[in-house]
mmCIF file with all atom_site columns, C-alpha atoms in Angstrom:
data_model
loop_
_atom_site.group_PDB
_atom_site.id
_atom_site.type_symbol
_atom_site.label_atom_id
_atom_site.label_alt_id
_atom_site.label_comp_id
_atom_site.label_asym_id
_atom_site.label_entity_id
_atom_site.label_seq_id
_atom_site.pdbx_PDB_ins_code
_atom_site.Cartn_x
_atom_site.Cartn_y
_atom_site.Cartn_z
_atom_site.occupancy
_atom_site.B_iso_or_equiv
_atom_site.pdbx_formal_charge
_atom_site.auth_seq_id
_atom_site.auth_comp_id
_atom_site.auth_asym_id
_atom_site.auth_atom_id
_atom_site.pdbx_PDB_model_num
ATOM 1  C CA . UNK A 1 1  ? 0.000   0.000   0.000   1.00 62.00 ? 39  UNK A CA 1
ATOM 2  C CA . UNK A 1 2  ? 2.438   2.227   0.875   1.00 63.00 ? 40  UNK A CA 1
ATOM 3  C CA . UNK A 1 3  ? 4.839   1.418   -2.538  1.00 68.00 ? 41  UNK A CA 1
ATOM 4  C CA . UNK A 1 4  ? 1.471   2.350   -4.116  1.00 70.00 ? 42  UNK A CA 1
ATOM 5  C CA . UNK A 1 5  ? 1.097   6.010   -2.595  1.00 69.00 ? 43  UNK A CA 1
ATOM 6  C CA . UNK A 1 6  ? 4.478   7.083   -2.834  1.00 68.00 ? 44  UNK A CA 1
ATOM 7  C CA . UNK A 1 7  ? 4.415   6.275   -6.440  1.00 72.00 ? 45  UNK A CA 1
ATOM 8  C CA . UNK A 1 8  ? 1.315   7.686   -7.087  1.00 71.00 ? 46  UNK A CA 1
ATOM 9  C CA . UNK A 1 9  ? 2.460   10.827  -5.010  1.00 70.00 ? 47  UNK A CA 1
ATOM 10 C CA . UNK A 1 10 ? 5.521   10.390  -7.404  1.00 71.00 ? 48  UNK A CA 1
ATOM 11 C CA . UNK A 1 11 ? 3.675   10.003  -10.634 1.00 74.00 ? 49  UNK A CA 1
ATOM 12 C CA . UNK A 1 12 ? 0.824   12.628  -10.053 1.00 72.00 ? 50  UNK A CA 1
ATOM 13 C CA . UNK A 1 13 ? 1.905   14.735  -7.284  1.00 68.00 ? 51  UNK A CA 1
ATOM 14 C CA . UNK A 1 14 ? 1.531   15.237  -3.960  1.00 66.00 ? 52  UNK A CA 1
ATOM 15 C CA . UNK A 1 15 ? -2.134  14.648  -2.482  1.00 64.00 ? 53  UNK A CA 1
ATOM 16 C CA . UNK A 1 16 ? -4.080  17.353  -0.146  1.00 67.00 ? 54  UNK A CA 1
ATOM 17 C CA . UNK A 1 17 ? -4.139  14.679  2.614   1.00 64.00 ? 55  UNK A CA 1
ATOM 18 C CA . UNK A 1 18 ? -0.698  14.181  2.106   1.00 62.00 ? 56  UNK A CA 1
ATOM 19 C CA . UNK A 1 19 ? 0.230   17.453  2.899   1.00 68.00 ? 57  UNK A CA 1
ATOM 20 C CA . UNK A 1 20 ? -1.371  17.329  6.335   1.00 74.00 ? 58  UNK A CA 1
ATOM 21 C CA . UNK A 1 21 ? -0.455  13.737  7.347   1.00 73.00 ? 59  UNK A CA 1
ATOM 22 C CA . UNK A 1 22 ? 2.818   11.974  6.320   1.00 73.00 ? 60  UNK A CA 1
ATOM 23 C CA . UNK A 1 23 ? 2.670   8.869   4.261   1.00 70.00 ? 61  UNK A CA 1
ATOM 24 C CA . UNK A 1 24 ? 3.631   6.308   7.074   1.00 72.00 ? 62  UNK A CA 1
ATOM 25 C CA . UNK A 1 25 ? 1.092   7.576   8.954   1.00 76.00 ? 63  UNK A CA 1
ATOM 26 C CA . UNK A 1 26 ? -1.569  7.186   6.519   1.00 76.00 ? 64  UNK A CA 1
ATOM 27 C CA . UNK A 1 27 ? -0.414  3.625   5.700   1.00 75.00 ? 65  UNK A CA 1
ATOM 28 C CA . UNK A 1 28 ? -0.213  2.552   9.399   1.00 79.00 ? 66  UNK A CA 1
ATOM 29 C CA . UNK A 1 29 ? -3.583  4.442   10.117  1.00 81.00 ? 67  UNK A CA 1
ATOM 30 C CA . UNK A 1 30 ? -4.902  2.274   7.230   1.00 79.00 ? 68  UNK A CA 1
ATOM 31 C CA . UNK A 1 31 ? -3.183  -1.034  7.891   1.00 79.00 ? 69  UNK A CA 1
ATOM 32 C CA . UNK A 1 32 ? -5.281  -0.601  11.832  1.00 83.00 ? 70  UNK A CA 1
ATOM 33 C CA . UNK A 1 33 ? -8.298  -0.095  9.991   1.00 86.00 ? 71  UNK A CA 1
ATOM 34 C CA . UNK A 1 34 ? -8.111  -2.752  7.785   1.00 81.00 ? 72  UNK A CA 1
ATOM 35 C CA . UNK A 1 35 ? -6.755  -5.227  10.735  1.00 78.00 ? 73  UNK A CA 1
ATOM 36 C CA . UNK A 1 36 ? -9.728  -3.786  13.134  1.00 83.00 ? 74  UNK A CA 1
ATOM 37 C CA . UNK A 1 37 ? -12.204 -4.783  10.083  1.00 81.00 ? 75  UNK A CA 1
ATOM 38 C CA . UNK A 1 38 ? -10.852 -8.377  9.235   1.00 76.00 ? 76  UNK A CA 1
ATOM 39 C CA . UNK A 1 39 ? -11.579 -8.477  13.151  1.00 76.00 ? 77  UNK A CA 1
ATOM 40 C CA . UNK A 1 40 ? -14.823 -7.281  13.631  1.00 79.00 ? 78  UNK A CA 1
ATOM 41 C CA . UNK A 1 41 ? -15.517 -9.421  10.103  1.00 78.00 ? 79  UNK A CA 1
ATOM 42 C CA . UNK A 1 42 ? -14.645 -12.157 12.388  1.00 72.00 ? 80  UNK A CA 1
ATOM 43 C CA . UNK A 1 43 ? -11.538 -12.986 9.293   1.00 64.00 ? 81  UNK A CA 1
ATOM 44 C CA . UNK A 1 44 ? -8.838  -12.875 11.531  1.00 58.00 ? 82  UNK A CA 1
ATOM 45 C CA . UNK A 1 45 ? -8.837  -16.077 13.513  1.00 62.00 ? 83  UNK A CA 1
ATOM 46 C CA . UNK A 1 46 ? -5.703  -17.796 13.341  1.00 60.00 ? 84  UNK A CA 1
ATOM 47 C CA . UNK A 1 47 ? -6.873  -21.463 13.083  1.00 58.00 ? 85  UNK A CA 1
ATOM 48 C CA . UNK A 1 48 ? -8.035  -20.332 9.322   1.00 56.00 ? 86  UNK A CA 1
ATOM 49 C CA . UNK A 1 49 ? -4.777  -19.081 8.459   1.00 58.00 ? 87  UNK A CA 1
ATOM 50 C CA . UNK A 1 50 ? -5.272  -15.900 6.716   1.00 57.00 ? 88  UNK A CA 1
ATOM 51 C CA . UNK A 1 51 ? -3.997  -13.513 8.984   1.00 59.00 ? 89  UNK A CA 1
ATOM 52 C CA . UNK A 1 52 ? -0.163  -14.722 9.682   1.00 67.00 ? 90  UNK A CA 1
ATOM 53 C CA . UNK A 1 53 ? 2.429   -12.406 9.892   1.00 70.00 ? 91  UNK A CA 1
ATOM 54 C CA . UNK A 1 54 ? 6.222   -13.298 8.859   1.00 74.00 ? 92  UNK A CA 1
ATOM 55 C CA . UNK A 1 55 ? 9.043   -11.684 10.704  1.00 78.00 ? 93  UNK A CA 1
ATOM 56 C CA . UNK A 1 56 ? 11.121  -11.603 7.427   1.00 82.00 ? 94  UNK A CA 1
ATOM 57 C CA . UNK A 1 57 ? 7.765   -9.391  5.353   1.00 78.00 ? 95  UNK A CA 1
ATOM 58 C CA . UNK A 1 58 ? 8.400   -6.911  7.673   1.00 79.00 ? 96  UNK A CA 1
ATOM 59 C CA . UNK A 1 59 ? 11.963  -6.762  7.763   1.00 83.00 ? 97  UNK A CA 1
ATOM 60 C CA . UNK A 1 60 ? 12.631  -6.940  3.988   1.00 85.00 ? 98  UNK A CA 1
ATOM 61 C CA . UNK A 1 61 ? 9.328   -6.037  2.017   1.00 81.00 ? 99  UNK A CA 1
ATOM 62 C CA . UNK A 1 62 ? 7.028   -3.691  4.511   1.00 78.00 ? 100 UNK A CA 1
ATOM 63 C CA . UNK A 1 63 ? 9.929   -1.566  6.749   1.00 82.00 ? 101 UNK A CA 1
ATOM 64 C CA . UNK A 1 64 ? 12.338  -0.215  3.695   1.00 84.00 ? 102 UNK A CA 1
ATOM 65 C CA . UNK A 1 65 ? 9.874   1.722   1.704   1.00 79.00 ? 103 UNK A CA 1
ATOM 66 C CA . UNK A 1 66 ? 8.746   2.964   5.325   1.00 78.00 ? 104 UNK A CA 1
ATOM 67 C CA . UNK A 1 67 ? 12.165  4.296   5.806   1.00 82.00 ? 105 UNK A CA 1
ATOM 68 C CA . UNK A 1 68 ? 13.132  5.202   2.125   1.00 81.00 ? 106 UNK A CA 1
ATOM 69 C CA . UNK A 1 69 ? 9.644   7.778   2.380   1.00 76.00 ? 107 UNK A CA 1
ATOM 70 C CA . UNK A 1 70 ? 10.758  9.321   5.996   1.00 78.00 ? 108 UNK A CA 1
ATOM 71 C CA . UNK A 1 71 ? 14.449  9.504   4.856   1.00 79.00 ? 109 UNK A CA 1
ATOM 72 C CA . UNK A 1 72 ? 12.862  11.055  1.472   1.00 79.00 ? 110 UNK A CA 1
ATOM 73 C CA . UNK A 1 73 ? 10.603  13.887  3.424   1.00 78.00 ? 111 UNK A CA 1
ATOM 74 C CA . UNK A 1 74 ? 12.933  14.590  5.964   1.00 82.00 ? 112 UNK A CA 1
ATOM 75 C CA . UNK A 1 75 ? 14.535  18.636  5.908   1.00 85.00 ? 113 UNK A CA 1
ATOM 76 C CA . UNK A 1 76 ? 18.526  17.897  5.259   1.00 87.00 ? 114 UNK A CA 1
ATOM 77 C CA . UNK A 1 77 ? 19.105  20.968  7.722   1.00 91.00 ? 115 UNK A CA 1
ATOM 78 C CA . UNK A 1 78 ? 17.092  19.454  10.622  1.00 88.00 ? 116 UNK A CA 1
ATOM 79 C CA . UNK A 1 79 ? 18.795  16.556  9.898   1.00 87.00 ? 117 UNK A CA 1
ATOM 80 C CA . UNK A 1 80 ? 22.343  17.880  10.339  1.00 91.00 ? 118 UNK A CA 1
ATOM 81 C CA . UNK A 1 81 ? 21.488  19.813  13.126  1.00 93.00 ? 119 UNK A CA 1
ATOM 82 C CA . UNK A 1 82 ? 20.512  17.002  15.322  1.00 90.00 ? 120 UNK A CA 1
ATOM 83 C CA . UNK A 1 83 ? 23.424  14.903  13.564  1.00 90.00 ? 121 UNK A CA 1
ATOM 84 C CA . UNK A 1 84 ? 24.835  14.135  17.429  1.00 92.00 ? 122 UNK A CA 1
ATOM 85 C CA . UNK A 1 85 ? 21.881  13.692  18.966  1.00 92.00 ? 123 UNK A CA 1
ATOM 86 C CA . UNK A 1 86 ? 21.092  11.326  16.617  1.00 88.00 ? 124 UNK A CA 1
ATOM 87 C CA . UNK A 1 87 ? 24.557  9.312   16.800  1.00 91.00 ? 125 UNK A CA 1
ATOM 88 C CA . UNK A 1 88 ? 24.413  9.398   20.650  1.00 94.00 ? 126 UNK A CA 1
ATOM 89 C CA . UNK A 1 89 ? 21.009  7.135   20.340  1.00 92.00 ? 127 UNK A CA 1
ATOM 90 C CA . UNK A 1 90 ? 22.354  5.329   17.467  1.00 90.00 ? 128 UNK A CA 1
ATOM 91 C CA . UNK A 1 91 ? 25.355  4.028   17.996  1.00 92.00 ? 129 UNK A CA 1
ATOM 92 C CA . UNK A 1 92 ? 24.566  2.315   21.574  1.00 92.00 ? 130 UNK A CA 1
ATOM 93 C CA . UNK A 1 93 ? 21.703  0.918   19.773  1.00 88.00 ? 131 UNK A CA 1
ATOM 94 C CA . UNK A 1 94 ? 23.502  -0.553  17.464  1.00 88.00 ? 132 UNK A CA 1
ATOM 95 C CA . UNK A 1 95 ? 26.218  -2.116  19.663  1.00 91.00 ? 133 UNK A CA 1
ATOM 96 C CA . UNK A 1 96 ? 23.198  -3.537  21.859  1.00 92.00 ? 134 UNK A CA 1
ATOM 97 C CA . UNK A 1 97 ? 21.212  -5.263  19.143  1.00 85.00 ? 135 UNK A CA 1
ATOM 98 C CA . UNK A 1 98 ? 24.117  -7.208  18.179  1.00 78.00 ? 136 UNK A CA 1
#
């Protein structure tokens, strides 16, 4: 969904709602929707098998495009600016996750 709205923001231009709310948000506002309707639609049980979730989706198909759009819309001079800050939460993170 989201590979779909940056390209049509791409293609087209950029949306009125998309000017007020960021893409990520819109997808992950969507993606609770949907998931709150495939439960009320009583879909989502997990002995029918429709609703599993892989680890390795997230990781290699659903997250980049998440951070290629945030990286993309992000101002280069607020970026710089908080450069250390940034680094100072980074780089422990780093060394603890592996």
């Amino acid at each position: 969904l989201m590979i779909l709205i940056t390209f049509w923001e791409l293609l087209v231009g950029p949306t009125p709602l998309g000017q007020v709310v960021p893409t990520a948000a819109f997808s992950l506002f969507l993606g609770m929707l949907f998931g709150y309707m495939m439960r009320v639609l009583d879909l989502a049980e997990p002995e029918r098998g429709f609703m599993k979730f892989s680890d390795r989706l997230f990781l290699f198909v659903l997250l980049p495009p998440i951070i290629y759009e945030s990286a993309f819309m992000m101002d280069r001079k607020l970026f710089f600016h908080n450069a250390g800050t940034i680094m100072l939460i980074v780089i422990p993170g780093v060394v603890l996750s592996t």
